[in-house]
PDB file of C-alpha atoms in Angstrom:
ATOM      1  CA  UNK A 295      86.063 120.401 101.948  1.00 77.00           C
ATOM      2  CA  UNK A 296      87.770 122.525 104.212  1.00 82.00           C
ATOM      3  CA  UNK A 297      88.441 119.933 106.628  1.00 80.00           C
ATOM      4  CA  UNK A 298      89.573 117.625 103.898  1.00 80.00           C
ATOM      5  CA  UNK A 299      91.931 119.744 102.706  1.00 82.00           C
ATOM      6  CA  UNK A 300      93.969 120.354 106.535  1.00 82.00           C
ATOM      7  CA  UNK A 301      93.583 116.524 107.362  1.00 76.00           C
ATOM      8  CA  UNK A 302      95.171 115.920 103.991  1.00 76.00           C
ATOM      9  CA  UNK A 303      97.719 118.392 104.011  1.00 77.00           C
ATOM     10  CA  UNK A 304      96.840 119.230 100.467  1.00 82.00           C
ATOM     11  CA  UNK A 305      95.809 122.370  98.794  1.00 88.00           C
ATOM     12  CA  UNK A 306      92.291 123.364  97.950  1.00 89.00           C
ATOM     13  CA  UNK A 307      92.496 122.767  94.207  1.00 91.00           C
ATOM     14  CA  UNK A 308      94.203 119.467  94.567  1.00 87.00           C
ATOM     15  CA  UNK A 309      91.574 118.098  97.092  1.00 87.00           C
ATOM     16  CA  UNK A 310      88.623 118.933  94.439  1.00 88.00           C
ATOM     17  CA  UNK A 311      90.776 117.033  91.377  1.00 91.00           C
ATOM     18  CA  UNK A 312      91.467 114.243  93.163  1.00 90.00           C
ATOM     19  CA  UNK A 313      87.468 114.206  94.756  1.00 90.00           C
ATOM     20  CA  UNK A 314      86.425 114.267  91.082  1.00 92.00           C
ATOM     21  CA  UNK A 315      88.661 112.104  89.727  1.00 93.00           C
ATOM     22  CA  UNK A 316      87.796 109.095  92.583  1.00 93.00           C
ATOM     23  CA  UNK A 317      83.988 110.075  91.905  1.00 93.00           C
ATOM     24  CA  UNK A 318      84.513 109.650  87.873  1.00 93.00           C
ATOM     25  CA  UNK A 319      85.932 106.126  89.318  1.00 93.00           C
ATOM     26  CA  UNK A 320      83.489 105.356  91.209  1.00 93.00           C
ATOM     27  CA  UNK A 321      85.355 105.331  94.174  1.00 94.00           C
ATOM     28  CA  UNK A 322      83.720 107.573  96.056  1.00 92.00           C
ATOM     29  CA  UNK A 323      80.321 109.200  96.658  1.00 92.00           C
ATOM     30  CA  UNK A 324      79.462 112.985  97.686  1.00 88.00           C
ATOM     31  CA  UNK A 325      77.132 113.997 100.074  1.00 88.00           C
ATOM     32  CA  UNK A 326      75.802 117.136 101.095  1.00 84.00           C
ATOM     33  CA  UNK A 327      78.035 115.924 104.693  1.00 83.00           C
ATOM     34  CA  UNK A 328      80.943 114.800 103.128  1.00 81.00           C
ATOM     35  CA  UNK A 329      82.525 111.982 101.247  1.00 86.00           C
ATOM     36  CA  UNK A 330      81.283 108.476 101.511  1.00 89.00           C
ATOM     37  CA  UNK A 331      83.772 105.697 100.313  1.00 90.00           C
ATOM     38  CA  UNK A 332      81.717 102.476  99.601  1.00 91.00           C
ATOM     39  CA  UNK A 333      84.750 100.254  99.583  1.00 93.00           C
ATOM     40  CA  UNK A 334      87.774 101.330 100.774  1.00 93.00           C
ATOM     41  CA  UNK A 335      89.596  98.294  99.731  1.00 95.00           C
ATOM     42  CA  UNK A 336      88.825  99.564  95.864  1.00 95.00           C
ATOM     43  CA  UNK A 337      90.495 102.785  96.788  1.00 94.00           C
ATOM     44  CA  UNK A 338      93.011 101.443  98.098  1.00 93.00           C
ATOM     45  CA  UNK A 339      94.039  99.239  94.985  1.00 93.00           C
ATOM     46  CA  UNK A 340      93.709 102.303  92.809  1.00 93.00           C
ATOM     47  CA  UNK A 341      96.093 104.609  94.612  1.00 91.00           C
ATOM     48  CA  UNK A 342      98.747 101.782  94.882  1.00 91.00           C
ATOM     49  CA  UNK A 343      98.449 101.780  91.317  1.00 89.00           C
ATOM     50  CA  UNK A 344      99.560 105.792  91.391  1.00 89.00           C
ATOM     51  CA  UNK A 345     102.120 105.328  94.266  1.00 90.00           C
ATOM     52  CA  UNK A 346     104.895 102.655  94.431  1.00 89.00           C
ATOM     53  CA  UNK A 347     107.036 102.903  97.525  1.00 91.00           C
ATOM     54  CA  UNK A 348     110.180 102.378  95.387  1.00 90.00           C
ATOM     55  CA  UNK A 349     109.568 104.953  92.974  1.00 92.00           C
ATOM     56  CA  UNK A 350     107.353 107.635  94.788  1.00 93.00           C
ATOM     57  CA  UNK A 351     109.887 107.808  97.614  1.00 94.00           C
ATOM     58  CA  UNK A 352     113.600 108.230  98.147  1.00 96.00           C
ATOM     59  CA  UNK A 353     115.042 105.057  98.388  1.00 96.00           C
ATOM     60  CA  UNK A 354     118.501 104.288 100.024  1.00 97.00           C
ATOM     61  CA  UNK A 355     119.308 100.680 100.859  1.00 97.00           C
ATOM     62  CA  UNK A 356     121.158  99.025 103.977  1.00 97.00           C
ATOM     63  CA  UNK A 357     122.506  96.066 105.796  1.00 97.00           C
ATOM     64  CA  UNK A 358     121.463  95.675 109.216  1.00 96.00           C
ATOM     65  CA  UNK A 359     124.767  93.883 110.055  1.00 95.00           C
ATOM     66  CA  UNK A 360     123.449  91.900 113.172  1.00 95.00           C
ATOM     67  CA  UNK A 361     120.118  91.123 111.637  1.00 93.00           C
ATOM     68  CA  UNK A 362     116.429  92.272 112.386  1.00 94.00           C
ATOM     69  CA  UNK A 363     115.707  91.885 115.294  1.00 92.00           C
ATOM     70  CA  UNK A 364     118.781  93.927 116.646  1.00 94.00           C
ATOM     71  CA  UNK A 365     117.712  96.388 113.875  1.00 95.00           C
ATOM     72  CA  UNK A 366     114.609  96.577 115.480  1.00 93.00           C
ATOM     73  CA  UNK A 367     116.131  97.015 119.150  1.00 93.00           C
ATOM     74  CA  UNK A 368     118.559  99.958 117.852  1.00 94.00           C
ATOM     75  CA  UNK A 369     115.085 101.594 116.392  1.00 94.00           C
ATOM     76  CA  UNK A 370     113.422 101.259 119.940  1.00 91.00           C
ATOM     77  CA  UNK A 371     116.456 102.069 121.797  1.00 90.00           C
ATOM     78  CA  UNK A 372     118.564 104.880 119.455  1.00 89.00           C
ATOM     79  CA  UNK A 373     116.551 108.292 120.427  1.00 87.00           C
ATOM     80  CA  UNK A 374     115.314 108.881 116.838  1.00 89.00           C
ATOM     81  CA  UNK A 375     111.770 109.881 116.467  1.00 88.00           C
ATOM     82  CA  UNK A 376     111.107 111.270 113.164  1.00 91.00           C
ATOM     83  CA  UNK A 377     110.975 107.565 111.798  1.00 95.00           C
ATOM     84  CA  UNK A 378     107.956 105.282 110.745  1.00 95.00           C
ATOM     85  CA  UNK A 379     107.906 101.682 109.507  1.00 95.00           C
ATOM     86  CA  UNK A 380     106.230 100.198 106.890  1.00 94.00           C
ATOM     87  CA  UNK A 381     105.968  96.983 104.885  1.00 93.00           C
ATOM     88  CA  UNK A 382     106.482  93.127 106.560  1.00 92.00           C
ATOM     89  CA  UNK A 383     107.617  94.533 110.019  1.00 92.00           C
ATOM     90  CA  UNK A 384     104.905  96.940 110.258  1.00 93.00           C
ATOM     91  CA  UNK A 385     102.180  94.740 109.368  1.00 92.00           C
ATOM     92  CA  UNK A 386     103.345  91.893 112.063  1.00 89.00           C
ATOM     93  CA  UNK A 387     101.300  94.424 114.779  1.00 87.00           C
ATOM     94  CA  UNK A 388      98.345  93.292 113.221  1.00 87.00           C
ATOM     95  CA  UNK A 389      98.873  90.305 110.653  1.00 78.00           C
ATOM     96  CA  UNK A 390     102.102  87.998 111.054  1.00 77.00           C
ATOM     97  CA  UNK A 391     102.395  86.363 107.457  1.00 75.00           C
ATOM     98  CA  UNK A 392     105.982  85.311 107.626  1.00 77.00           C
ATOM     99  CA  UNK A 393     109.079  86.617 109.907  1.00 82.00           C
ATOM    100  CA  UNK A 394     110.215  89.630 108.008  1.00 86.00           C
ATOM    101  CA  UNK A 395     113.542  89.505 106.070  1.00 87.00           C
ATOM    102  CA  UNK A 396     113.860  92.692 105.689  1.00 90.00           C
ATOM    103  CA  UNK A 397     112.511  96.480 107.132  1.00 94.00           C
ATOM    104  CA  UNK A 398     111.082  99.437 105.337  1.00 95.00           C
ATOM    105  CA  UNK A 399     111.150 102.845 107.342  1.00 97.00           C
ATOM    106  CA  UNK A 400     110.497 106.162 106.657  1.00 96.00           C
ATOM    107  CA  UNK A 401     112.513 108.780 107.768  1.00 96.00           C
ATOM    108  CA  UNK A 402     112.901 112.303 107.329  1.00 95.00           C
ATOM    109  CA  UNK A 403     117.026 112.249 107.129  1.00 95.00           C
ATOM    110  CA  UNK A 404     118.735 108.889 106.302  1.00 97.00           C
ATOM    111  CA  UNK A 405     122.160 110.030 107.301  1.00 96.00           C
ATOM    112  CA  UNK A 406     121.012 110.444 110.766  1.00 95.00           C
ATOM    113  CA  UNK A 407     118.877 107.619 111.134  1.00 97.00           C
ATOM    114  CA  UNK A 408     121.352 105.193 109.616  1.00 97.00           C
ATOM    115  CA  UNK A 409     124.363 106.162 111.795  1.00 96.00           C
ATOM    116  CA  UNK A 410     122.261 105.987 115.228  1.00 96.00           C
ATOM    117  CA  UNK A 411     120.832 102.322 114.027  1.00 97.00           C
ATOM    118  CA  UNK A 412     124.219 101.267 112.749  1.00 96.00           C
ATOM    119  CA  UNK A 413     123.449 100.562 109.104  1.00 97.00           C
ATOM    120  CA  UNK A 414     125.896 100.214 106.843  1.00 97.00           C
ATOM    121  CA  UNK A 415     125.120 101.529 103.232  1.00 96.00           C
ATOM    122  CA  UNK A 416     124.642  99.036 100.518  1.00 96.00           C
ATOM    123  CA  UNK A 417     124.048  98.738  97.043  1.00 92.00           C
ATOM    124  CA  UNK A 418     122.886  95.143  96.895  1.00 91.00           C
ATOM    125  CA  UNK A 419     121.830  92.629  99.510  1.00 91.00           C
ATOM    126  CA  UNK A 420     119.693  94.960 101.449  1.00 94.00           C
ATOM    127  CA  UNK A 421     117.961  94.308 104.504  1.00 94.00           C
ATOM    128  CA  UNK A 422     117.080  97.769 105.462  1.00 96.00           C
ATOM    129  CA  UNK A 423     115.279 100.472 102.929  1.00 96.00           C
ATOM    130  CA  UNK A 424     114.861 103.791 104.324  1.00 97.00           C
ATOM    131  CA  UNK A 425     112.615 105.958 102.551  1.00 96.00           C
ATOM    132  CA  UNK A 426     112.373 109.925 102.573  1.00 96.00           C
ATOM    133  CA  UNK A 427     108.757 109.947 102.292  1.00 94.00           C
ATOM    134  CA  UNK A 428     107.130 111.961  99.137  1.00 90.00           C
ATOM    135  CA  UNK A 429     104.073 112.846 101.760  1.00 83.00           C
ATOM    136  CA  UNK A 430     105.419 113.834 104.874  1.00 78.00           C
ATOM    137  CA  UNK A 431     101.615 113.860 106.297  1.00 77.00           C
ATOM    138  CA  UNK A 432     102.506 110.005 107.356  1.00 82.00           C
ATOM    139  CA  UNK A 433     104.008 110.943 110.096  1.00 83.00           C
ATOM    140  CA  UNK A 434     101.275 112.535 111.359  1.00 78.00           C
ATOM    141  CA  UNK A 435      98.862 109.460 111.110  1.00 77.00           C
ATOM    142  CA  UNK A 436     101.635 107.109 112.346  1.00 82.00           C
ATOM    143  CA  UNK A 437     101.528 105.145 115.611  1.00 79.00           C
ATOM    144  CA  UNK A 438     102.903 103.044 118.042  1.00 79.00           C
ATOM    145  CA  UNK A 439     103.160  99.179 117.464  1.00 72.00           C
ATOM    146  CA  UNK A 440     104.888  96.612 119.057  1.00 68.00           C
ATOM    147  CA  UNK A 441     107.476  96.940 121.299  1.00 72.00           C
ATOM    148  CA  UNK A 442     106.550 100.626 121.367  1.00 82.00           C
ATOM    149  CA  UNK A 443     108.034 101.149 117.454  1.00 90.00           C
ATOM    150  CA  UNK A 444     106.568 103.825 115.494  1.00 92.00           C
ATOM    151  CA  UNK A 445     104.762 102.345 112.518  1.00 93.00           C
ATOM    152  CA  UNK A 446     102.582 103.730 109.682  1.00 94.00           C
ATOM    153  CA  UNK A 447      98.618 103.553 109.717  1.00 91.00           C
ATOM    154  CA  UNK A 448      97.719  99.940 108.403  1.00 93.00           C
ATOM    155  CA  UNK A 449      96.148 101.662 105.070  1.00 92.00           C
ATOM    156  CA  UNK A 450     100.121 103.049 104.129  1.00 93.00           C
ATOM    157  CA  UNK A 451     101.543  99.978 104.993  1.00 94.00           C
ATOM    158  CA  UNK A 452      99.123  98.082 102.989  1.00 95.00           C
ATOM    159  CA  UNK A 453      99.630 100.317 100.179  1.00 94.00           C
ATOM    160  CA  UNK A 454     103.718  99.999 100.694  1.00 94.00           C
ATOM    161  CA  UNK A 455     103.374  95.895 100.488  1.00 94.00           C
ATOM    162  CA  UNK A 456     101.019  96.153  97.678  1.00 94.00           C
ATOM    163  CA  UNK A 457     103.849  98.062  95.576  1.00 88.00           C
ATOM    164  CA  UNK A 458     107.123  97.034  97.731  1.00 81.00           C
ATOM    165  CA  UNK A 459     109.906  94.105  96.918  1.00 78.00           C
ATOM    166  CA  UNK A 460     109.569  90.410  97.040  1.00 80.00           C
ATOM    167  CA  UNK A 461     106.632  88.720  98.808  1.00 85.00           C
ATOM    168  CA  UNK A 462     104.968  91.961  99.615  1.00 87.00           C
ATOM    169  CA  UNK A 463     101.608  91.890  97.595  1.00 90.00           C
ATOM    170  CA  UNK A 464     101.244  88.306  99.466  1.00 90.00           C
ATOM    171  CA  UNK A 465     101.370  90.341 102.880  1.00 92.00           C
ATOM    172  CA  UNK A 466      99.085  92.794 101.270  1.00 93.00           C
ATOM    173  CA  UNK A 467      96.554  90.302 100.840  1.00 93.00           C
ATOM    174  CA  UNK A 468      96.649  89.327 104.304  1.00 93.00           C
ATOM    175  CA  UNK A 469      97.024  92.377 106.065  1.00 94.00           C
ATOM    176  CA  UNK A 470      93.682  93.161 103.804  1.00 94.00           C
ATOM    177  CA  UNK A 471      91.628  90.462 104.960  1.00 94.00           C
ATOM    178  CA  UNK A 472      92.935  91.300 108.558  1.00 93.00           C
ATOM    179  CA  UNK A 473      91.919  95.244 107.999  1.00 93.00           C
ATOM    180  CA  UNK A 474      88.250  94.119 106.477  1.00 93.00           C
ATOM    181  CA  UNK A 475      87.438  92.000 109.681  1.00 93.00           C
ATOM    182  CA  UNK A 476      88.933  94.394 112.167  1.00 92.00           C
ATOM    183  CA  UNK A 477      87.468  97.628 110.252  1.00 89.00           C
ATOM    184  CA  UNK A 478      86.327  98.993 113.719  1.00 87.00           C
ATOM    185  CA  UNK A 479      90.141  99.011 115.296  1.00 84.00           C
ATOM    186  CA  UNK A 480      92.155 100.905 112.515  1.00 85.00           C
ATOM    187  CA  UNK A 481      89.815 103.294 110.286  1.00 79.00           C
ATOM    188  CA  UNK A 482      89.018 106.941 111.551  1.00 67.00           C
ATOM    189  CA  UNK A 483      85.548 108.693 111.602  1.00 54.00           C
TER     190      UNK A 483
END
């Protein structure tokens, strides 16, 4: 439990509701060494239910004025580090579905981030949502992707596309089947 509860960043008491909880779903299974999950796609589904990246996050919403992939050059390029994306972009490093239209990142100050990649704020037509995250403890299980950006583990992503805009549960799906055949190259011991 005790190892649990530092890798989650969570406290004690929280880590043994949320163990219970997942075993009354069947989600999970405890051993005398730990916590076995039997399918980790399951889980998955059933915590996208409890977080949506629009709602569970702070939202603020951008145009990228010279598109993308210049977006995506100012990311590599600006000096920012506390940053990690998510949704369509992200998932490219492992699962192309469709060239992205638009980027989800977190970030820990928008303000910063925003004037260093030369957004411009928005309220509609978006390209760019940057998201204070709820859990800051994604950063720490971030990594580099392409082009040496910073993106989230493939299970947050996932979990972002399940609950993010447009054709994001699509790009789930495939970023899903992608994850169950290549099991060995993204989940931890």
């Amino acid at each position: 439990m005790r190892h649990l509860v530092e890798a989650a960043e969570v406290s004690t008491g929280s880590a043994y509701r949320v163990l219970k909880f997942l075993e009354q779903e069947a989600l999970i299974i405890r051993r005398s060494n730990g916590v076995v999950v039997p399918d980790w796609v399951a889980l998955l589904r059933r915590w996208s239910e409890d977080y949506q990246f629009l709602h569970t996050n702070t939202i603020t919403r951008w145009i990228a004025p010279r598109g993308l992939p210049a977006f995506l050059d100012d990311i590599r390029l600006a000096g920012v580090t506390d940053y990690a994306v998510t949704g369509s972009v992200a998932a490219a490093t492992w699962q192309s579905y469709a060239p992205p239209r638009s980027a989800m990142v977190f970030v820990t100050d928008p303000e910063t981030a925003s004037d260093a990649w030369r957004l411009r704020a928005t309220d509609t037509g978006a390209n760019v949502l940057l998201a204070v995250p709820a859990y800051p403890v994604l950063f720490a299980r971030s990594g580099k992707g392409f082009q040496d950006i910073r993106i989230a583990a493939p299970t947050q992503v996932a979990a972002d596309l399940m609950t993010g805009p447009g054709r994001g549960p699509s790009e789930a799906q495939e970023l899903l089947n992608w994850m169950g055949t290549n099991e060995q190259s993204w989940r931890r011991d």
